[in-house]
CSV table of C-alpha atoms and ligand atoms in Angstrom, one decimal:
chain,number,residue,atom,x,y,z
A,1,MET,CA,-12.3,-62.7,19.8
A,2,LEU,CA,-12.0,-62.7,16.1
A,3,ASN,CA,-14.9,-62.3,13.6
A,4,ILE,CA,-14.8,-65.6,11.6
A,5,LEU,CA,-16.5,-63.8,8.7
A,6,ASP,CA,-13.4,-61.6,8.2
A,7,LEU,CA,-11.4,-64.7,7.2
A,8,ASN,CA,-11.1,-66.1,3.7
A,9,LEU,CA,-10.7,-69.8,3.2
A,10,PHE,CA,-6.9,-69.7,3.1
A,11,GLU,CA,-6.8,-67.7,6.4
A,12,LEU,CA,-9.2,-70.1,8.1
A,13,LYS,CA,-7.3,-73.2,7.0
A,14,LEU,CA,-4.1,-71.5,8.2
A,15,TRP,CA,-5.7,-70.7,11.6
A,16,MET,CA,-6.8,-74.3,12.0
A,17,LYS,CA,-3.3,-75.6,11.2
A,18,GLU,CA,-1.7,-73.2,13.6
A,19,ASN,CA,-4.1,-74.2,16.3
A,20,GLY,CA,-3.5,-77.9,16.1
A,21,GLU,CA,-6.3,-78.8,13.7
A,22,SER,CA,-6.3,-80.1,10.2
A,23,ALA,CA,-6.7,-77.5,7.4
A,24,PHE,CA,-9.5,-79.7,6.0
A,25,ARG,CA,-11.6,-78.7,9.0
A,26,GLY,CA,-11.3,-75.1,7.8
A,27,LYS,CA,-12.9,-76.0,4.5
A,28,GLN,CA,-15.8,-77.9,6.3
A,29,ILE,CA,-16.4,-74.8,8.5
A,30,PHE,CA,-16.3,-72.5,5.6
A,31,ASP,CA,-18.9,-74.7,3.8
A,32,TRP,CA,-21.2,-74.5,6.8
A,33,ILE,CA,-21.0,-70.8,7.1
A,34,TYR,CA,-21.9,-70.2,3.4
A,35,LYS,CA,-24.8,-72.7,3.8
A,36,GLY,CA,-26.2,-70.3,6.4
A,37,ILE,CA,-25.0,-72.0,9.7
A,38,TYR,CA,-23.7,-69.3,12.1
A,39,ASN,CA,-23.2,-71.5,15.2
A,40,PHE,CA,-20.3,-73.8,15.5
A,41,ASN,CA,-22.3,-76.2,17.6
A,42,ASP,CA,-24.7,-76.8,14.7
A,43,MET,CA,-21.9,-77.8,12.4
A,44,LYS,CA,-22.5,-81.6,12.4
A,45,ASN,CA,-19.2,-83.0,11.2
A,46,ILE,CA,-17.0,-81.0,13.5
A,47,PRO,CA,-15.8,-82.7,16.7
A,48,LYS,CA,-16.7,-81.2,20.1
A,49,ASN,CA,-13.1,-80.3,21.1
A,50,THR,CA,-12.8,-78.3,17.8
A,51,THR,CA,-16.1,-76.5,18.3
A,52,ASP,CA,-15.0,-75.6,21.9
A,53,LYS,CA,-11.8,-74.1,20.5
A,54,LEU,CA,-13.7,-72.2,17.9
A,55,ASN,CA,-16.3,-70.9,20.3
A,56,LYS,CA,-13.5,-69.5,22.5
A,57,ASN,CA,-11.8,-67.7,19.6
A,58,PHE,CA,-14.5,-66.6,17.1
A,59,TYR,CA,-17.8,-64.9,16.8
A,60,PHE,CA,-20.0,-64.3,13.7
A,61,SER,CA,-20.8,-60.7,12.7
A,62,ILE,CA,-24.3,-61.5,11.6
A,63,PRO,CA,-26.3,-58.4,12.4
A,64,GLN,CA,-29.6,-58.4,14.2
A,65,VAL,CA,-32.7,-57.2,12.3
A,66,LEU,CA,-34.1,-54.1,14.0
A,67,ARG,CA,-36.6,-53.3,11.2
A,68,LYS,CA,-37.6,-55.0,8.0
A,69,LEU,CA,-39.7,-52.8,5.8
A,70,LYS,CA,-41.2,-53.8,2.5
A,71,SER,CA,-42.2,-51.3,-0.1
A,72,GLN,CA,-45.9,-51.3,-1.0
A,73,LYS,CA,-44.9,-50.0,-4.5
A,74,ASP,CA,-42.3,-52.6,-5.6
A,75,ASP,CA,-40.3,-55.6,-4.4
A,76,THR,CA,-37.9,-53.6,-2.3
A,77,TYR,CA,-36.9,-54.4,1.3
A,78,LYS,CA,-35.1,-52.2,3.6
A,79,PHE,CA,-33.3,-53.6,6.6
A,80,LEU,CA,-32.1,-51.7,9.6
A,81,PHE,CA,-29.3,-53.9,11.0
A,82,LYS,CA,-27.6,-53.7,14.4
A,83,TYR,CA,-24.1,-55.0,15.1
A,84,LYS,CA,-22.9,-56.4,18.4
A,85,ASP,CA,-21.4,-53.1,19.5
A,86,GLY,CA,-24.8,-51.4,19.1
A,87,ASN,CA,-24.1,-49.6,15.8
A,88,ILE,CA,-26.8,-49.4,13.3
A,89,ILE,CA,-26.7,-49.5,9.5
A,90,GLU,CA,-29.0,-50.0,6.6
A,91,SER,CA,-29.1,-52.4,3.6
A,92,VAL,CA,-31.6,-52.5,0.8
A,93,VAL,CA,-32.7,-55.6,-1.1
A,94,MET,CA,-34.3,-55.2,-4.5
A,95,LYS,CA,-35.9,-58.2,-6.1
A,96,TYR,CA,-35.9,-58.3,-9.9
A,97,LYS,CA,-36.9,-60.9,-12.4
A,98,HIS,CA,-33.2,-61.5,-13.2
A,99,GLY,CA,-32.1,-61.9,-9.6
A,100,ASN,CA,-31.8,-60.3,-6.2
A,101,SER,CA,-29.7,-57.2,-5.6
A,102,ILE,CA,-28.4,-55.9,-2.3
A,103,CYS,CA,-27.1,-52.4,-1.6
A,104,VAL,CA,-24.7,-52.7,1.3
A,105,SER,CA,-23.2,-50.1,3.7
A,106,THR,CA,-19.5,-50.0,4.0
A,107,GLN,CA,-19.1,-47.6,6.9
A,108,ILE,CA,-21.1,-46.5,9.9
A,109,GLY,CA,-21.9,-43.0,8.9
A,110,CYS,CA,-19.7,-41.2,6.4
A,111,LYS,CA,-17.2,-38.4,6.5
A,112,MET,CA,-17.4,-37.1,2.9
A,113,GLY,CA,-20.0,-34.5,3.6
A,114,CYS,CA,-22.0,-34.4,0.4
A,115,LYS,CA,-24.7,-31.8,0.9
A,116,PHE,CA,-27.7,-33.8,-0.4
A,117,CYS,CA,-26.9,-37.1,1.5
A,118,ALA,CA,-28.4,-38.2,4.8
A,119,SER,CA,-25.7,-40.7,5.6
A,120,THR,CA,-23.0,-38.1,6.2
A,121,LEU,CA,-24.9,-35.6,8.4
A,122,ASP,CA,-23.4,-36.9,11.7
A,123,GLY,CA,-20.0,-37.8,10.3
A,124,ILE,CA,-18.4,-41.2,10.5
A,125,VAL,CA,-18.4,-43.6,13.5
A,126,ARG,CA,-16.1,-46.3,12.1
A,127,ASN,CA,-15.3,-48.5,9.1
A,128,LEU,CA,-17.1,-51.8,8.7
A,129,THR,CA,-14.9,-54.8,8.4
A,130,CYS,CA,-15.2,-57.1,5.4
A,131,GLY,CA,-17.0,-59.7,7.5
A,132,GLU,CA,-19.4,-57.1,8.8
A,133,ILE,CA,-20.3,-56.1,5.2
A,134,LEU,CA,-20.6,-59.8,4.3
A,135,GLY,CA,-22.9,-60.3,7.3
A,136,GLN,CA,-25.4,-57.9,5.7
A,137,ILE,CA,-25.7,-60.2,2.7
A,138,LEU,CA,-25.9,-63.4,4.7
A,139,LYS,CA,-28.6,-62.0,7.0
A,140,ALA,CA,-30.6,-60.6,4.1
A,141,GLN,CA,-30.5,-64.0,2.3
A,142,ASP,CA,-31.9,-65.7,5.4
A,143,GLU,CA,-34.6,-63.0,5.7
A,144,ILE,CA,-35.8,-63.2,2.1
A,145,GLY,CA,-35.2,-66.9,1.8
A,146,GLU,CA,-33.4,-66.5,-1.5
A,147,LYS,CA,-29.9,-66.0,-2.8
A,148,ILE,CA,-28.4,-62.6,-3.6
A,149,SER,CA,-26.9,-62.4,-7.1
A,150,ASN,CA,-25.9,-58.8,-7.4
A,151,VAL,CA,-24.2,-56.5,-5.0
A,152,VAL,CA,-23.9,-52.8,-5.0
A,153,LEU,CA,-21.6,-50.9,-2.6
A,154,MET,CA,-23.9,-47.9,-2.6
A,155,GLY,CA,-25.3,-47.8,0.9
A,156,SER,CA,-23.9,-45.6,3.7
A,157,GLY,CA,-20.2,-44.9,3.7
A,158,GLU,CA,-17.5,-44.2,1.1
A,159,PRO,CA,-16.1,-47.6,0.0
A,160,LEU,CA,-12.8,-46.2,-1.2
A,161,ASP,CA,-12.3,-44.6,2.3
A,162,ASN,CA,-12.4,-48.2,3.6
A,163,PHE,CA,-10.2,-49.6,0.9
A,164,TYR,CA,-8.7,-52.7,2.5
A,165,ASN,CA,-11.9,-54.1,3.9
A,166,VAL,CA,-13.9,-53.3,0.7
A,167,VAL,CA,-11.4,-55.1,-1.6
A,168,LYS,CA,-11.3,-58.1,0.7
A,169,PHE,CA,-15.1,-58.1,0.9
A,170,ILE,CA,-15.3,-58.2,-2.9
A,171,LYS,CA,-12.8,-61.1,-3.1
A,172,LEU,CA,-14.7,-62.9,-0.3
A,173,ILE,CA,-18.1,-62.7,-2.1
A,174,ASN,CA,-16.5,-63.5,-5.4
A,175,ALA,CA,-14.7,-66.6,-4.2
A,176,LYS,CA,-16.1,-69.9,-5.6
A,177,GLU,CA,-16.1,-71.5,-2.1
A,178,GLY,CA,-18.0,-68.4,-0.8
A,179,LEU,CA,-21.0,-66.8,-2.3
A,180,ASN,CA,-19.6,-67.1,-5.9
A,181,ILE,CA,-21.0,-63.7,-7.0
A,182,GLY,CA,-19.4,-62.8,-10.3
A,183,GLN,CA,-17.3,-59.6,-10.3
A,184,ARG,CA,-19.4,-58.2,-13.1
A,185,HIS,CA,-22.4,-58.5,-10.7
A,186,ILE,CA,-20.7,-56.2,-8.3
A,187,THR,CA,-20.8,-52.4,-8.5
A,188,LEU,CA,-18.7,-50.0,-6.3
A,189,SER,CA,-19.9,-46.4,-6.1
A,190,THR,CA,-17.5,-43.7,-5.0
A,191,CYS,CA,-17.7,-39.9,-4.6
A,192,GLY,CA,-14.4,-39.8,-6.4
A,193,ILE,CA,-11.2,-40.4,-4.3
A,194,VAL,CA,-8.9,-40.3,-7.3
A,195,PRO,CA,-5.8,-42.1,-5.9
A,196,LYS,CA,-7.9,-44.9,-4.7
A,197,ILE,CA,-9.6,-45.2,-8.1
A,198,VAL,CA,-6.2,-45.7,-9.5
A,199,GLU,CA,-5.3,-48.2,-6.8
A,200,LEU,CA,-8.5,-50.1,-7.5
A,201,ALA,CA,-7.7,-50.1,-11.2
A,202,ASP,CA,-4.4,-51.7,-10.4
A,203,LYS,CA,-6.2,-54.6,-8.6
A,204,GLY,CA,-7.4,-55.8,-12.0
A,205,LEU,CA,-10.9,-56.6,-10.8
A,206,GLN,CA,-13.8,-56.7,-13.3
A,207,ILE,CA,-16.3,-54.9,-11.1
A,208,THR,CA,-18.4,-52.0,-12.3
A,209,LEU,CA,-17.2,-48.6,-11.0
A,210,ALA,CA,-19.8,-46.0,-10.5
A,211,ILE,CA,-18.8,-42.4,-9.9
A,212,SER,CA,-21.1,-40.0,-8.0
A,213,LEU,CA,-20.6,-37.0,-10.3
A,214,HIS,CA,-23.7,-34.9,-9.7
A,215,ALA,CA,-22.3,-31.7,-11.3
A,216,SER,CA,-21.2,-30.6,-14.7
A,217,ASN,CA,-18.4,-28.2,-13.6
A,218,ASP,CA,-16.0,-27.7,-10.7
A,219,VAL,CA,-17.7,-24.6,-9.2
A,220,MET,CA,-21.0,-26.5,-8.8
A,221,ARG,CA,-19.4,-29.7,-7.7
A,222,LYS,CA,-17.5,-27.9,-4.9
A,223,GLU,CA,-20.7,-26.5,-3.6
A,224,ILE,CA,-22.4,-29.8,-3.1
A,225,MET,CA,-19.4,-32.3,-2.7
A,226,PRO,CA,-16.5,-31.3,-0.5
A,227,VAL,CA,-14.3,-34.0,-2.1
A,228,ALA,CA,-14.3,-31.8,-5.2
A,229,HIS,CA,-12.0,-29.4,-3.4
A,230,LYS,CA,-9.4,-32.1,-3.3
A,231,TYR,CA,-9.8,-33.6,-6.8
A,232,ASN,CA,-11.1,-31.6,-9.6
A,233,ILE,CA,-13.2,-33.0,-12.4
A,234,ASN,CA,-10.3,-33.2,-14.8
A,235,GLU,CA,-8.3,-35.3,-12.3
A,236,LEU,CA,-11.4,-37.4,-11.7
A,237,ILE,CA,-11.9,-38.1,-15.4
A,238,ASP,CA,-8.2,-39.0,-15.8
A,239,GLY,CA,-8.6,-41.5,-12.9
A,240,CYS,CA,-11.7,-42.9,-14.7
A,241,LYS,CA,-9.8,-43.2,-18.0
A,242,TYR,CA,-7.0,-45.1,-16.1
A,243,TYR,CA,-9.7,-47.4,-14.7
A,244,ILE,CA,-11.2,-48.0,-18.1
A,245,ASN,CA,-7.8,-48.6,-19.7
A,246,ASN,CA,-6.8,-51.1,-17.1
A,247,THR,CA,-10.1,-53.0,-16.9
A,248,ASN,CA,-11.9,-52.5,-20.1
A,249,ARG,CA,-15.0,-51.9,-18.0
A,250,ARG,CA,-17.6,-49.2,-18.8
A,251,ILE,CA,-18.0,-46.7,-16.0
A,252,THR,CA,-21.3,-45.4,-14.7
A,253,PHE,CA,-21.7,-41.8,-13.8
A,254,GLU,CA,-24.4,-41.0,-11.3
A,255,TYR,CA,-26.0,-37.7,-11.6
A,256,ALA,CA,-28.8,-36.8,-9.1
A,257,LEU,CA,-30.9,-34.0,-10.5
A,258,VAL,CA,-31.7,-31.2,-8.2
A,259,LYS,CA,-34.2,-28.6,-9.3
A,260,GLY,CA,-32.6,-25.3,-10.2
A,261,VAL,CA,-29.1,-26.5,-9.1
A,262,ASN,CA,-27.7,-28.9,-11.8
A,263,ASP,CA,-30.6,-29.6,-14.2
A,264,SER,CA,-30.4,-26.9,-16.8
A,265,ASP,CA,-29.9,-27.4,-20.6
A,266,LYS,CA,-26.5,-25.8,-20.2
A,267,ASN,CA,-25.5,-28.4,-17.5
A,268,ALA,CA,-26.6,-31.2,-19.8
A,269,GLU,CA,-24.4,-29.7,-22.6
A,270,GLU,CA,-21.5,-29.3,-20.3
A,271,LEU,CA,-21.8,-32.8,-19.0
A,272,SER,CA,-21.9,-34.1,-22.6
A,273,SER,CA,-18.6,-32.4,-23.5
A,274,MET,CA,-17.0,-33.7,-20.3
A,275,LEU,CA,-17.9,-37.3,-21.0
A,276,LYS,CA,-17.5,-37.3,-24.8
A,277,GLY,CA,-15.5,-40.3,-26.0
A,278,ILE,CA,-15.4,-42.0,-22.6
A,279,LEU,CA,-16.6,-45.6,-22.3
A,280,CYS,CA,-19.4,-44.7,-20.0
A,281,HIS,CA,-23.1,-44.6,-19.1
A,282,VAL,CA,-24.9,-41.9,-17.3
A,283,ASN,CA,-27.5,-42.8,-14.7
A,284,LEU,CA,-29.9,-39.9,-14.0
A,285,ILE,CA,-31.5,-40.0,-10.5
A,286,PRO,CA,-34.2,-37.7,-9.3
A,287,VAL,CA,-32.6,-36.5,-6.0
A,288,ASN,CA,-34.2,-38.0,-2.9
A,289,GLU,CA,-35.5,-35.1,-0.9
A,290,ILE,CA,-34.4,-35.2,2.8
A,291,LYS,CA,-35.7,-32.9,5.4
A,292,GLU,CA,-32.3,-31.6,6.5
A,293,ASN,CA,-31.8,-29.6,3.3
A,294,ASN,CA,-33.7,-27.7,0.7
A,295,PHE,CA,-32.8,-29.7,-2.4
A,296,LYS,CA,-35.9,-30.4,-4.5
A,297,LYS,CA,-36.3,-33.1,-7.1
A,298,SER,CA,-36.3,-32.0,-10.7
A,299,SER,CA,-39.6,-32.5,-12.5
A,300,LEU,CA,-39.9,-35.6,-14.7
A,301,GLU,CA,-40.2,-33.3,-17.6
A,302,SER,CA,-36.8,-31.6,-17.0
A,303,ILE,CA,-35.2,-35.0,-16.3
A,304,LYS,CA,-36.4,-36.2,-19.7
A,305,LYS,CA,-35.2,-33.1,-21.3
A,306,PHE,CA,-31.8,-33.4,-19.7
A,307,SER,CA,-31.6,-37.0,-20.7
A,308,ASN,CA,-32.5,-36.2,-24.3
A,309,ILE,CA,-29.7,-33.7,-24.6
A,310,LEU,CA,-27.2,-36.3,-23.4
A,311,ILE,CA,-28.5,-38.9,-25.8
A,312,LYS,CA,-28.5,-36.4,-28.7
A,313,ASN,CA,-24.8,-35.8,-27.9
A,314,GLY,CA,-24.1,-39.6,-28.1
A,315,ILE,CA,-23.9,-40.2,-24.3
A,316,GLU,CA,-25.6,-43.4,-23.2
A,317,THR,CA,-28.2,-42.4,-20.6
A,318,THR,CA,-30.8,-44.0,-18.4
A,319,ILE,CA,-33.2,-42.6,-15.8
A,320,ARG,CA,-33.1,-44.5,-12.6
A,321,ARG,CA,-36.4,-46.0,-11.5
A,322,GLU,CA,-37.2,-44.8,-7.9
A,323,MET,CA,-37.4,-48.0,-5.8
A,324,GLY,CA,-38.7,-48.1,-2.3
A,325,ALA,CA,-39.5,-44.4,-2.1
A,326,ASP,CA,-42.1,-45.1,0.6
A,327,ILE,CA,-39.7,-46.8,2.9
A,328,ASN,CA,-36.9,-44.3,3.1
A,329,ALA,CA,-34.8,-46.5,0.8
A,330,ALA,CA,-32.2,-43.8,0.0
A,331,CYS,CA,-29.0,-43.7,1.9
A,332,GLY,CA,-29.1,-43.1,5.6
A,333,GLN,CA,-32.6,-41.8,5.9
A,334,LEU,CA,-34.0,-44.8,7.9
A,335,ARG,CA,-31.0,-45.0,10.2
A,336,ARG,CA,-31.4,-41.3,11.0
A,337,SER,CA,-35.1,-41.5,11.7
A,338,TYR,CA,-34.5,-44.5,13.9
A,339,ILE,CA,-31.8,-42.8,15.9
A,340,GLU,CA,-33.9,-39.7,16.2
A,341,GLY,CA,-36.6,-41.9,17.7
A,342,LYS,CA,-39.1,-41.6,14.9
A,343,ASN,CA,-39.5,-45.2,14.1
A,344,ASN,CA,-43.2,-45.2,13.5
A,345,ILE,CA,-42.7,-46.9,10.1
A,346,LYS,CA,-44.8,-49.9,9.3
A,347,GLU,CA,-42.9,-53.2,9.2
A,348,VAL,CA,-43.7,-56.3,7.2
B,401,SAH,N1,-20.0,-42.8,-1.0
B,401,SAH,C1,-20.4,-43.5,-2.2
B,401,SAH,C2,-21.4,-44.5,-2.0
B,401,SAH,C3,-22.6,-44.2,-1.1
B,401,SAH,S1,-23.7,-43.0,-1.7
B,401,SAH,C4,-20.7,-42.5,-3.3
B,401,SAH,O1,-20.6,-41.3,-3.0
B,401,SAH,O2,-20.9,-42.9,-4.4
B,401,SAH,C5,-24.6,-43.9,-3.0
B,401,SAH,C6,-25.2,-43.0,-4.0
B,401,SAH,O3,-26.3,-42.3,-3.5
B,401,SAH,C7,-24.3,-41.9,-4.5
B,401,SAH,O4,-24.3,-41.7,-5.9
B,401,SAH,C8,-24.8,-40.7,-3.8
B,401,SAH,O5,-24.4,-39.5,-4.4
B,401,SAH,C9,-26.3,-40.9,-3.9
B,401,SAH,N2,-27.1,-40.2,-3.0
B,401,SAH,C10,-26.9,-39.8,-1.7
B,401,SAH,N3,-27.9,-39.1,-1.2
B,401,SAH,C11,-28.8,-38.9,-2.2
B,401,SAH,C12,-30.0,-38.3,-2.3
B,401,SAH,N4,-30.5,-37.6,-1.3
B,401,SAH,N5,-30.6,-38.4,-3.5
B,401,SAH,C13,-30.1,-39.1,-4.5
B,401,SAH,N6,-29.0,-39.7,-4.5
B,401,SAH,C14,-28.3,-39.7,-3.3
């Protein structure tokens, strides 16, 4: 069986032609899918013999909702989704005045091993296909009853470790006949796999690239992010410059502040020199504390101080609002507590 959500319009039309149907039927089916119909039998203008054929060959990777949590503090929803093979992932929807954002997972688990991250503690199970990632958006739209207008690839998994599926996913959601989400409304976050950043730059997409930097020098970065052993900060910055030159897009550097680890004045000065002259923006994040490690959040006072040093040095900086803190909205935490059997979290 094939997952029909893995196919773009061209591939679906081709499949129809190769299987004795007219390509036009492919367009009709595509329209139904993106209208929210995930059952061939409900596609009214498709003849019975065609739906029979489709039922024999395709399934829809629309995940099942295991949990839907709504934050009491803000308009954030967290979904715990289950795929047909039993694997569980998380997606987060944030409702803003200017539209709805979704944070999707790109892998089941993650193999990058960042010390502060809950998604990577048990390693990777497998990649998600483009259709499975798309399924998170389609299901979330059904659940909130509204369209999604912004997508961030910042859930569990390393998007650039699942390059083919992630690029196809971006093209699928960007397609006019699909969800028609503008490339500038899509953000891909990576821990910094440099050759893949270069490959992405060569794709000529207009998406926003976010780099999980989290350290102001190599010694510190190696301690918290194993990927730093493979690519040092100089190489990473060169990759970023290549991306900026090719796309003219401003890069976001994410920096999670951990008390006593990376939040000193010296770190802020170091970071400022590292990023001087680069078309970028720094997003400071108070680290989300997880029980599996001892990383503690920096105080708001030291975050503000850190931010002021960057700004004084001419680096554009924002402090990320903490959304959905009461519903384990950060990467991987909810999945873990569910798998560990601690799913005593209140649902909406
Ligand atoms: N693998 C990709 C995308 C998934 S992680 C990446 O590394 O960018 C999404 C973001 O959440 C990254 O910036 C990651 O560093 C950050 N993150 C993970 N665990 C966190 C935590 N406990 N507190 C704050 N940010 C965290």
